[in-house]
Short mmCIF file of C-alpha atoms and ligand atoms in Angstrom, two decimals:
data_model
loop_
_atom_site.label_atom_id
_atom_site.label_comp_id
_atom_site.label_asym_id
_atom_site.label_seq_id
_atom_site.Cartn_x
_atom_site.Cartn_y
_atom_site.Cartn_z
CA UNK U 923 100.19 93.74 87.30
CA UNK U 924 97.45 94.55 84.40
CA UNK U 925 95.68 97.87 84.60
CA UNK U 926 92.82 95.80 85.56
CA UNK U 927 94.31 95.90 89.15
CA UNK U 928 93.60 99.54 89.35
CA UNK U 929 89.75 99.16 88.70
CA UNK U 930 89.23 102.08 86.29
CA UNK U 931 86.08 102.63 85.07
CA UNK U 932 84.50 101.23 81.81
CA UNK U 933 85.14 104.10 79.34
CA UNK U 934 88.75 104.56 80.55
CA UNK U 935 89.97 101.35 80.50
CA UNK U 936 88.93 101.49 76.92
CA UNK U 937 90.95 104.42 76.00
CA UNK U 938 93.72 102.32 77.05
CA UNK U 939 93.12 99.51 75.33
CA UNK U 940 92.60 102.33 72.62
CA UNK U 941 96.20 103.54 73.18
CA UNK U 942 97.67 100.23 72.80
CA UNK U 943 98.52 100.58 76.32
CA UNK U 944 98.73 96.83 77.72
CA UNK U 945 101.08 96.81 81.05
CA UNK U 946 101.81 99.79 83.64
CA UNK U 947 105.24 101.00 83.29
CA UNK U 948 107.03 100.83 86.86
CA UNK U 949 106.15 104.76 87.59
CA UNK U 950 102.42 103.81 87.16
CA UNK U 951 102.54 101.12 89.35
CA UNK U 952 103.70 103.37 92.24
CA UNK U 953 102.35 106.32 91.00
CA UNK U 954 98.56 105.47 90.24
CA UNK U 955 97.32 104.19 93.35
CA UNK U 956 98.37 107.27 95.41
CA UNK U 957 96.82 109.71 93.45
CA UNK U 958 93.77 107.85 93.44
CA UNK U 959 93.99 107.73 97.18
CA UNK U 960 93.85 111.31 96.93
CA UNK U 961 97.39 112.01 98.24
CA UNK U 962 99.98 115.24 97.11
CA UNK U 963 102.87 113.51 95.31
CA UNK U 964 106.52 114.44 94.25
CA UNK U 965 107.71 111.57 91.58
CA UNK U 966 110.91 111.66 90.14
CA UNK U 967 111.09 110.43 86.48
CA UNK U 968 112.13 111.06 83.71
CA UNK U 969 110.25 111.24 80.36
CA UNK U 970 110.04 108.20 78.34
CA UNK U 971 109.01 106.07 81.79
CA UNK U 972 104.95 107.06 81.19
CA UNK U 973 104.84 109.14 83.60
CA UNK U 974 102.05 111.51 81.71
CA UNK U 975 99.88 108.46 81.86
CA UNK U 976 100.87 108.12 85.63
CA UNK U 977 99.02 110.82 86.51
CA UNK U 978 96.11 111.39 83.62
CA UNK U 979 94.71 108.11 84.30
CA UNK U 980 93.88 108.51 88.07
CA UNK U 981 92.86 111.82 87.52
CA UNK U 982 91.06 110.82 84.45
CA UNK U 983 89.11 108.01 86.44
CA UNK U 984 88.44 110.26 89.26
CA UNK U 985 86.93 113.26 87.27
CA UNK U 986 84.67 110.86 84.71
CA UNK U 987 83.49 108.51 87.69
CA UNK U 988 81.89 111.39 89.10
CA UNK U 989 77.83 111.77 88.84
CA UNK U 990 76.13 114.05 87.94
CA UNK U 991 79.43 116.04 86.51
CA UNK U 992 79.15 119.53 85.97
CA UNK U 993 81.11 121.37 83.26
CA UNK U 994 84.12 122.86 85.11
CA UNK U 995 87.68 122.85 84.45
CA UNK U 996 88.67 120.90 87.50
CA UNK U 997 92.35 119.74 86.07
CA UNK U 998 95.31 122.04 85.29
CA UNK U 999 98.16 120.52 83.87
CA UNK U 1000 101.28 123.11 83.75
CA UNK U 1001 104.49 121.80 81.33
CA UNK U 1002 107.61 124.05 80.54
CA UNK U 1003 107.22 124.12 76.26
CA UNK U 1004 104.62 123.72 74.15
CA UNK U 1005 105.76 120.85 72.63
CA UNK U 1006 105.19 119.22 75.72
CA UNK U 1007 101.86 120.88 76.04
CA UNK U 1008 100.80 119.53 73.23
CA UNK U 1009 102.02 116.14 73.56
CA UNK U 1010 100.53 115.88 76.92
CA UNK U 1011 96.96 117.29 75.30
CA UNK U 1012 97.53 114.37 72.70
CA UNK U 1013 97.39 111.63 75.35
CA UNK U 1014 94.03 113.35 77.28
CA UNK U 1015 92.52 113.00 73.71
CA UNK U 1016 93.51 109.26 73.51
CA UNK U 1017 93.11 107.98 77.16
CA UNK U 1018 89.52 110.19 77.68
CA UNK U 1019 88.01 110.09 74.58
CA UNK U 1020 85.33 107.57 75.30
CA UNK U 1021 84.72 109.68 78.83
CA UNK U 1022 83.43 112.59 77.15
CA UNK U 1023 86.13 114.52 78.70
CA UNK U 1024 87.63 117.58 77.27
CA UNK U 1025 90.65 119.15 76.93
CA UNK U 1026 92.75 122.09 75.73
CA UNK U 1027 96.28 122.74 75.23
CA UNK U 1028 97.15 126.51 76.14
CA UNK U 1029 100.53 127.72 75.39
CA UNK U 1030 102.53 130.87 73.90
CA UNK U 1031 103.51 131.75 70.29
CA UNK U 1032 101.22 131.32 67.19
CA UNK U 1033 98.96 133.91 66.03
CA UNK U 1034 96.32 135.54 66.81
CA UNK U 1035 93.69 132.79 65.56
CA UNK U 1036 95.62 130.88 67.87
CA UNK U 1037 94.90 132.75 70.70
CA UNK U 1038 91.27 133.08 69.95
CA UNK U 1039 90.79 129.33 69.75
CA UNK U 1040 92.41 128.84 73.18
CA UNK U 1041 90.32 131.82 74.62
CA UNK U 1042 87.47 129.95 73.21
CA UNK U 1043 88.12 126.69 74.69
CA UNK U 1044 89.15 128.46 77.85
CA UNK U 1045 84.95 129.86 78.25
CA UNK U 1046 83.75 126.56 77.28
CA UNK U 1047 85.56 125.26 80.54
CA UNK U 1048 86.59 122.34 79.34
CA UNK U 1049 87.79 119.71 81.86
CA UNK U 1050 91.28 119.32 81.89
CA UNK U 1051 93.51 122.87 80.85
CA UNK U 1052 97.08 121.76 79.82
CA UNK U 1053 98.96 125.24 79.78
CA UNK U 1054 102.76 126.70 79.76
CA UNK U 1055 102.57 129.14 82.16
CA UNK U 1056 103.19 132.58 80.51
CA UNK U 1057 100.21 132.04 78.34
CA UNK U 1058 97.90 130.91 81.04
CA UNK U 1059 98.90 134.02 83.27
CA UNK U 1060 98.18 136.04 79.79
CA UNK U 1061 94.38 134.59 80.13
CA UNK U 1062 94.35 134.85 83.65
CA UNK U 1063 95.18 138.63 83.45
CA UNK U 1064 92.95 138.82 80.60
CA UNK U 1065 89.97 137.61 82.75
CA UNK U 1066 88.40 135.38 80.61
CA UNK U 1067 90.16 132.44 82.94
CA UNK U 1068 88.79 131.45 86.13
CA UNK U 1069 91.01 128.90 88.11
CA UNK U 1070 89.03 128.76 90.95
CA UNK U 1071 87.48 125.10 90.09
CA UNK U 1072 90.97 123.34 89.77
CA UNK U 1073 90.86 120.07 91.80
CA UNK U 1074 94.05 118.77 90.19
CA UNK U 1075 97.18 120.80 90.03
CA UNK U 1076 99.70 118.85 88.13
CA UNK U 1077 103.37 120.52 86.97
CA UNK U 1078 104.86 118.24 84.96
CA UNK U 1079 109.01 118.48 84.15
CA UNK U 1080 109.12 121.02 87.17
CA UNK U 1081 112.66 120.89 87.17
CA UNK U 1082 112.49 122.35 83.34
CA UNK U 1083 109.99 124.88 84.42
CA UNK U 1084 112.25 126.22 86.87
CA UNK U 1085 115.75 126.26 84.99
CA UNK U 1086 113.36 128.24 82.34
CA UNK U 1087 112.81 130.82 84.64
CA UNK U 1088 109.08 130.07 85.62
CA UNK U 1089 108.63 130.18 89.21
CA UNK U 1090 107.28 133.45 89.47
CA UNK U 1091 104.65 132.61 86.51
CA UNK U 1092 104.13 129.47 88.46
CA UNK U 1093 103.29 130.82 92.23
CA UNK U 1094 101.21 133.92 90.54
CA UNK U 1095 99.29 131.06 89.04
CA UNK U 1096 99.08 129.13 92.10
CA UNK U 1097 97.48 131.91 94.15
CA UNK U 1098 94.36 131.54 91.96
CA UNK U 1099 94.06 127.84 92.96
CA UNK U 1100 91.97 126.81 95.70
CA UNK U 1101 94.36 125.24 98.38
CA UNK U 1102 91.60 122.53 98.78
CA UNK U 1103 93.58 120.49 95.64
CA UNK U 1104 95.67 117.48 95.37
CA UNK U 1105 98.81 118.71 93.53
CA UNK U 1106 101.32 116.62 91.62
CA UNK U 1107 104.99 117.80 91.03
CA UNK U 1108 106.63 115.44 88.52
CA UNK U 1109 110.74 116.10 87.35
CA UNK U 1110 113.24 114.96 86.23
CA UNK U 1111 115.82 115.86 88.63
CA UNK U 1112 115.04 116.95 92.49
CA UNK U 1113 118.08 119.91 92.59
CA UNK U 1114 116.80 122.08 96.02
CA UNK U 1115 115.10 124.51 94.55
CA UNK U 1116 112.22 122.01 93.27
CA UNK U 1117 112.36 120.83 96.82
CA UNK U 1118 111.37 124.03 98.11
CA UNK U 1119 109.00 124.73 95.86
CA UNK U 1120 107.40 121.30 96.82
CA UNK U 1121 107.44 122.43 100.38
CA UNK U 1122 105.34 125.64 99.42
CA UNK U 1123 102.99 124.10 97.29
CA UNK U 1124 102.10 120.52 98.44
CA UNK U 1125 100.49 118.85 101.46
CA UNK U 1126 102.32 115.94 103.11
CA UNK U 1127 103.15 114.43 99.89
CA UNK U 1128 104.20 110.95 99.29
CA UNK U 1129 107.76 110.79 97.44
CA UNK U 1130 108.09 108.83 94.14
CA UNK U 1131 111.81 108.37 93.55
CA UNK U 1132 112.59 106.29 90.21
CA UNK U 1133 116.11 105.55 89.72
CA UNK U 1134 116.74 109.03 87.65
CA UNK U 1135 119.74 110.28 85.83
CA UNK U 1136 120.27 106.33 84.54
CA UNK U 1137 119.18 105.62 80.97
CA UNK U 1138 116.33 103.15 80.03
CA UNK U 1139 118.14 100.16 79.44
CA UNK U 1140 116.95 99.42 76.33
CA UNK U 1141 119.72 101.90 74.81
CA UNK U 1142 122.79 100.83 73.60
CA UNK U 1143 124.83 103.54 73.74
CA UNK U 1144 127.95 104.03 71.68
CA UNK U 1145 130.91 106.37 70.98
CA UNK U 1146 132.92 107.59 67.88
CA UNK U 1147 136.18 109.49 69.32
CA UNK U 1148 136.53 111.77 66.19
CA UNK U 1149 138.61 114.97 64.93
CA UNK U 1150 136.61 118.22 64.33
CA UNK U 1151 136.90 117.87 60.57
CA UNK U 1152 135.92 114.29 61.17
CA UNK U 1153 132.52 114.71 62.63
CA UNK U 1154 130.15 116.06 59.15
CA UNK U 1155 131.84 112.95 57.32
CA UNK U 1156 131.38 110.49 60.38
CA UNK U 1157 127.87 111.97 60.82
CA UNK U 1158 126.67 111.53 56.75
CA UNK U 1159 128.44 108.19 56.74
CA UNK U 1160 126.20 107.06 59.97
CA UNK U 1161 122.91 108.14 58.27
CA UNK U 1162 123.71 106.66 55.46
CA UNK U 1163 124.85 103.35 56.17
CA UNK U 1164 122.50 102.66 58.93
CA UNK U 1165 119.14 100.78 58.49
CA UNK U 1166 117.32 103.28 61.14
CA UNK U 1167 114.04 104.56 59.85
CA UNK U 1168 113.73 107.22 62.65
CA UNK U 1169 116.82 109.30 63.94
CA UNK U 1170 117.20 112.52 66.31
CA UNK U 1171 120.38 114.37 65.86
CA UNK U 1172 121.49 116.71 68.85
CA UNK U 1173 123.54 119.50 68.14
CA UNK U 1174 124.24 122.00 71.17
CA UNK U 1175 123.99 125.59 69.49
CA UNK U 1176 120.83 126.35 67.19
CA UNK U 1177 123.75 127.66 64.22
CA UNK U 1178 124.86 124.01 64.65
CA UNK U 1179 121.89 122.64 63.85
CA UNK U 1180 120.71 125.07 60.67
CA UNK U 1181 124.88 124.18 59.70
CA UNK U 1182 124.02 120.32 59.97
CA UNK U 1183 120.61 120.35 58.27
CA UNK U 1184 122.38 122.52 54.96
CA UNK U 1185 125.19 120.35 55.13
CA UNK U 1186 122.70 117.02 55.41
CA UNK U 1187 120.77 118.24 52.97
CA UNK U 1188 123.88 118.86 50.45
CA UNK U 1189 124.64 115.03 50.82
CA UNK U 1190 121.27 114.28 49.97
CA UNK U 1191 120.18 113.18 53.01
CA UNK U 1192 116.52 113.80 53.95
CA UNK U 1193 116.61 116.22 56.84
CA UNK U 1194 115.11 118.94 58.53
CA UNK U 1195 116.38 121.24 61.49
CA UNK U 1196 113.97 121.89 64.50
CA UNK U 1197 114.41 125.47 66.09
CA UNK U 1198 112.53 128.44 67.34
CA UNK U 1199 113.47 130.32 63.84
CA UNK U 1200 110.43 128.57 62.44
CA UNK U 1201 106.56 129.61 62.57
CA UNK U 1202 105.25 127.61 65.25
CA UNK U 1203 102.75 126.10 62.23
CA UNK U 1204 106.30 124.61 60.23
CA UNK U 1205 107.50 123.72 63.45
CA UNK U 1206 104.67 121.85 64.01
CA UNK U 1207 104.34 120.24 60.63
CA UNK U 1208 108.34 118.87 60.99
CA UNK U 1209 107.31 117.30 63.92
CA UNK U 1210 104.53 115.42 62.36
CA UNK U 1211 106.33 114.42 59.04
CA UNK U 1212 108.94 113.61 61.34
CA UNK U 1213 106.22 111.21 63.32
CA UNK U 1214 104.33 109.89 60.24
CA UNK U 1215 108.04 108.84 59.19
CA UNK U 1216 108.29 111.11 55.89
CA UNK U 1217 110.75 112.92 57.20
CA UNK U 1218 113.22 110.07 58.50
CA UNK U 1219 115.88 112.92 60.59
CA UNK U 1220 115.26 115.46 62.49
CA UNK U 1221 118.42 117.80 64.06
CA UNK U 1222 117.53 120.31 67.03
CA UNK U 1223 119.03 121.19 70.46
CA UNK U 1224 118.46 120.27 73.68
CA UNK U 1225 114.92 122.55 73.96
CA UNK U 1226 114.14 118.87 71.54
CA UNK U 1227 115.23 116.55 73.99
CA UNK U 1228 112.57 117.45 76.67
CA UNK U 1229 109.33 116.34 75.60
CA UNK U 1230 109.02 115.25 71.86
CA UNK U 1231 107.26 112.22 72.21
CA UNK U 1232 107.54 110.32 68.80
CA UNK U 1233 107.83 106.59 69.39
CA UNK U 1234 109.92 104.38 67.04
CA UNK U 1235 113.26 106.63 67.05
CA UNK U 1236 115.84 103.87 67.02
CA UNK U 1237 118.66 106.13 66.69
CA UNK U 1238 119.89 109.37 68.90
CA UNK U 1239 122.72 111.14 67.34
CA UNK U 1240 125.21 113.36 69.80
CA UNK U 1241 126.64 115.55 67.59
CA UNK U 1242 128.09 117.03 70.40
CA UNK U 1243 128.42 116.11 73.71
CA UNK U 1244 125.92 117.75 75.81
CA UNK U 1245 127.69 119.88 79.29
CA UNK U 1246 125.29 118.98 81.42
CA UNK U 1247 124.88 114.96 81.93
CA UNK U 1248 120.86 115.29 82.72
CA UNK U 1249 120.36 116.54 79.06
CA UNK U 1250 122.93 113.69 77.77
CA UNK U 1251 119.84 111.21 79.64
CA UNK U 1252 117.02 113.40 78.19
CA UNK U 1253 118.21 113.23 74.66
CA UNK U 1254 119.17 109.59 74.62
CA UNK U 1255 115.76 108.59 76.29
CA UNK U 1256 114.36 109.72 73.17
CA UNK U 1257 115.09 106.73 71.81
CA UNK U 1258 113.48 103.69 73.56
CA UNK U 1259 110.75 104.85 74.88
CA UNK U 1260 108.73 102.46 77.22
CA UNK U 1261 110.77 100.04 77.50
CA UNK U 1262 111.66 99.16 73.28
CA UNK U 1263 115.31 99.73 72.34
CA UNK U 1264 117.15 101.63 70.15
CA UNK U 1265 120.88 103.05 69.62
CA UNK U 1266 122.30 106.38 70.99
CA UNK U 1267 125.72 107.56 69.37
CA UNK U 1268 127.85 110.36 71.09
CA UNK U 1269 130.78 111.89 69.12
CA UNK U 1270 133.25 113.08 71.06
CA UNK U 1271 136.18 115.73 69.94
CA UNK U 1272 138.84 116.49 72.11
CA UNK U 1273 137.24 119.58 73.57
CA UNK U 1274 134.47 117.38 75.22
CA UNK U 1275 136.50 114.43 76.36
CA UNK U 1276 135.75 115.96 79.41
CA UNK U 1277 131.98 116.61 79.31
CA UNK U 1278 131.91 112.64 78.62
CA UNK U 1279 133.87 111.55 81.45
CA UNK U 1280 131.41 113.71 83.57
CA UNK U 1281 128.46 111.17 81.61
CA UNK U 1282 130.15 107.93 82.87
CA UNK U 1283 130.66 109.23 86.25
CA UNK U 1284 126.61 109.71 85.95
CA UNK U 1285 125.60 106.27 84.58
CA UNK U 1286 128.19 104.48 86.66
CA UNK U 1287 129.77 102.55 83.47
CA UNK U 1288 132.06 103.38 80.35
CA UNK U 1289 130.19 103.52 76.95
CA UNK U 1290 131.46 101.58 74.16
CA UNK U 1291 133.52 103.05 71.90
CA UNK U 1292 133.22 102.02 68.21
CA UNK U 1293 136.10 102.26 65.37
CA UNK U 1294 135.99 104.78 62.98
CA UNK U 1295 136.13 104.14 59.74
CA UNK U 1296 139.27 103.82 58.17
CA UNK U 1297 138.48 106.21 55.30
CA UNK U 1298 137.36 108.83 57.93
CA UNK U 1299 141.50 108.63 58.94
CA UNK U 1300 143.02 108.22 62.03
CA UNK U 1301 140.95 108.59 65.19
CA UNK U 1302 142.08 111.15 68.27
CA UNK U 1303 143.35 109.49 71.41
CA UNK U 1304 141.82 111.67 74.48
CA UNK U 1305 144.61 111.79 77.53
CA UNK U 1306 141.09 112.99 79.61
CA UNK U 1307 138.92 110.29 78.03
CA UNK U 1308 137.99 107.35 80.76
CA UNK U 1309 137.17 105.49 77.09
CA UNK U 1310 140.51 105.99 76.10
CA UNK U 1311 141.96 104.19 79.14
CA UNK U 1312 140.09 101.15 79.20
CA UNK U 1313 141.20 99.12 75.96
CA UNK U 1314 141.25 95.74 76.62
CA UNK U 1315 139.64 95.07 79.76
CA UNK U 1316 136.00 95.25 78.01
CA UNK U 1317 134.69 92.33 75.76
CA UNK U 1318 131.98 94.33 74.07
CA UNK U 1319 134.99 97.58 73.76
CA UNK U 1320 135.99 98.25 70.21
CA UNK U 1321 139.43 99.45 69.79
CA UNK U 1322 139.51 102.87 68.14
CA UNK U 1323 143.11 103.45 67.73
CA UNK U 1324 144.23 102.62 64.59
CA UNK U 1325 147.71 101.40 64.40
CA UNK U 1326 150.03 103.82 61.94
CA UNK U 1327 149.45 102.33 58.38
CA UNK U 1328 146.71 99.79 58.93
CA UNK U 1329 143.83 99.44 57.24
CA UNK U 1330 140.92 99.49 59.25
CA UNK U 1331 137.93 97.91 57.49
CA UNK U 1332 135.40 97.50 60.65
CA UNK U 1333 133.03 100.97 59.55
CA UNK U 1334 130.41 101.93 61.87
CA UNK U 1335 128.49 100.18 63.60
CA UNK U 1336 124.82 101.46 62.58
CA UNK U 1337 123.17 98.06 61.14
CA UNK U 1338 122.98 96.62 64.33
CA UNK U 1339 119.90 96.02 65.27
CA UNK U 1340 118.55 98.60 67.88
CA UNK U 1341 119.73 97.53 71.28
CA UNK U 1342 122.46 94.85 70.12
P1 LIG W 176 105.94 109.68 78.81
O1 LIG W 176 107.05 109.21 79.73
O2 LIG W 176 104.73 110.02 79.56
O3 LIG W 176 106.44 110.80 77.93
O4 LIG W 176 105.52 108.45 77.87
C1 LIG W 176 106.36 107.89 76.92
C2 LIG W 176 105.61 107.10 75.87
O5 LIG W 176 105.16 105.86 76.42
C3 LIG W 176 104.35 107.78 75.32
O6 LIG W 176 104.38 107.60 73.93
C4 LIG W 176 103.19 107.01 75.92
O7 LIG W 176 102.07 106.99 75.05
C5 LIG W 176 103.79 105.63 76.09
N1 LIG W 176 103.22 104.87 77.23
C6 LIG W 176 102.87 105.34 78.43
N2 LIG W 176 102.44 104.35 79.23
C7 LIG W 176 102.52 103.20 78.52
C8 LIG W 176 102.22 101.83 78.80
N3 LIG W 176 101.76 101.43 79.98
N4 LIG W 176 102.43 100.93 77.83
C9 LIG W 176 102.92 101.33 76.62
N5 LIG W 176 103.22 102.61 76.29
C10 LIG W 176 103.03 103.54 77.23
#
């Protein structure tokens, strides 16, 4: 299938060509043609599948095919961060720009200029409104926004939306909405309360159901079983060793990460923690040196995992192992993205043996574990670890145990290429 099979119109189908954009990923295949049928949908995929472009593009074709268009905000996109606001506003700008669409992204913190720009853009109706919710219900109270136009009522990482407390922001918003819309409801997960918010909110939807909670198979996943006082060392030794150009490192507590970034930093290793401490304006500029590859490491929590879309990352640290095993899926998927490949390493201490037999349950399989260097010392063996009970019966399993007095020369495994 081409995106020629989906007959957009002229000035689209350049943007995509635009955005490099050459095959639909298997969520645009199913998803595209309903929407342009008209139809309410509930999909459920995870970032890193295209799912944005899933729904922009039919909603894109639909709005710009239209003669005679008036200038109305038709399209309102709600996402849980702004991050992900942002991001989403980035791929409008690509995919429309030859439609002579227009877009804004709406979304808390910043300054007051800030907030004047969006009010701005807000009166100037432009066509599509990509919001987080507490900021549009800040312009809606304000009463300089009007929903009463929207055609298109897309939520997009629902599932995030609701474990951030939103739902009350999000059905306040709703009642502004005409109920003659086609609505969208994209997540990750489909726990029940997204299911009844579905059944409030859309109209005989069709169901989109892409194998979730399994990661893109272009990752090859790998773990180090490590002491506490092991990790820093295992962690500088990675970064430096390894030929990746583009790594995320996942810590679980936002002290963890400002700890990693000094302690990166002290080994001279170019790094920069990602956290709500910063100005939205530095937190901004990390991501983008981070993107334009000056800054080759970035270390954040799991608020990182949803949403930064960077592509190229060929490495996804686990500094620690994350307790729920969705956010495990959402920070690995940061690394091969649409279908490309890259590595995701998980250290594991004793105290999370357990999270990580919780992750293999998940994904159905054991991960590999690799050896750790013998200068690091001895590795833990993990009576809770599945990993730790399956020597031998695995081709591709390292052997971390290192027998009493032998050398262990195998070091890490980071200059394999991506997906090895
Ligand atoms: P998403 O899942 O929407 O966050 O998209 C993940 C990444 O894949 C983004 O960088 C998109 O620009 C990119 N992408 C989306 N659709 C395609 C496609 N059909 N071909 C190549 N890249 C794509």
């Amino acid at each position: 299938m081409t995106f020629h099979d989906f007959n957009f119109n002229e000035q689209l189908t350049e943007g995509i060509l635009s955005m490099g954009y050459t095959t639909p990923t298997p969520i645009q295949e199913l998803a595209i043609p309903v929407v342009l049928q008209g139809k309410d949908l509930i999909a459920c995929a995870q970032t890193g599948t295209g799912k944005t472009a899933s729904y922009l593009l039919p909603v894109l074709h639909q709005i710009s095919s239209q003669p005679n268009r008036e200038h109305r905000t038709t399209t309102l996109v709600l996402a849980p961060t702004r991050e992900l606001a942002q991001q989403i506003d980035q791929q409008v700008e690509g995919l429309a720009y030859f439609t002579g669409l227009s877009s804004i992204a709406v979304y808390g913190g910043g300054d007051g200029i800030v907030y004047e720009q969006q009010r701005r853009g807000i009166q100037n109706k432009v066509d599509i409104l990509v919001a987080t919710p507490g900021r549009l219900i800040a312009h809606l109270t304000s009463g300089v926004l009007k929903l009463n136009d929207i055609k298109y009522l897309i939520l997009d990482e629902a599932d995030r939306m609701l474990d951030m407390g939103f739902m009350d922001d999000i059905m306040r918003i709703i009642r502004d909405i005409p109920q003659e819309r086609q609505t969208l409801l994209f997540s990750a997960t489909m726990p029940a309360p997204i299911r009844k918010l579905a059944g409030s909110i859309l109209r005989n939807p069709e169901q989109i159901n892409l194998a979730t909670s399994q990661p893109a198979q272009g990752i090859n996943q790998q773990i180090y079983n490590v002491h506490n006082e092991q990790k820093s060392k295992l962690l500088i030794q990675l970064l430096r060793e390894g030929n990746y150009t583009s790594t995320i490192i996942f810590a679980n507590t936002k002290d963890e990460v400002k700890r990693l970034s000094r302690e990166l930093r002290a080994a001279h290793v170019k790094a920069n923690a990602f956290h709500s401490d910063f100005e939205q304006a530095e937190r901004e500029q990390i991501l983008l040196d981070f993107k334009n590859r000056t800054l080759p490491v970035i270390i954040g929590t799991d608020a990182l995992s949803r949403g930064i879309d960077v592509e190229g990352i060929d490495l996804v640290i686990n500094y620690d192992v994350p307790s729920d095993p969705e956010d495990y899926i959402h920070r690995i998927g940061r690394t091969a993205r649409a279908e490309t490949t890259g590595t995701a390493i998980t250290l594991v201490n004793e105290r999370d043996a357990r999270k990580l037999k919780s992750i293999e349950q998940m994904i159905g399989r054991s991960i590999d574990v690799c050896t750790l260097p013998a200068e690091l010392g001895e590795a833990p063996v993990f009576r809770d670890s599945p990993s730790s009970n399956r020597r031998g019966g695995n081709d591709k399993r390292r052997s971390f145990k290192k027998k009493k007095g032998q050398g262990n020369n195998r070091g890490p495994r980071p200059n394999n290429p991506p997906g090895s």
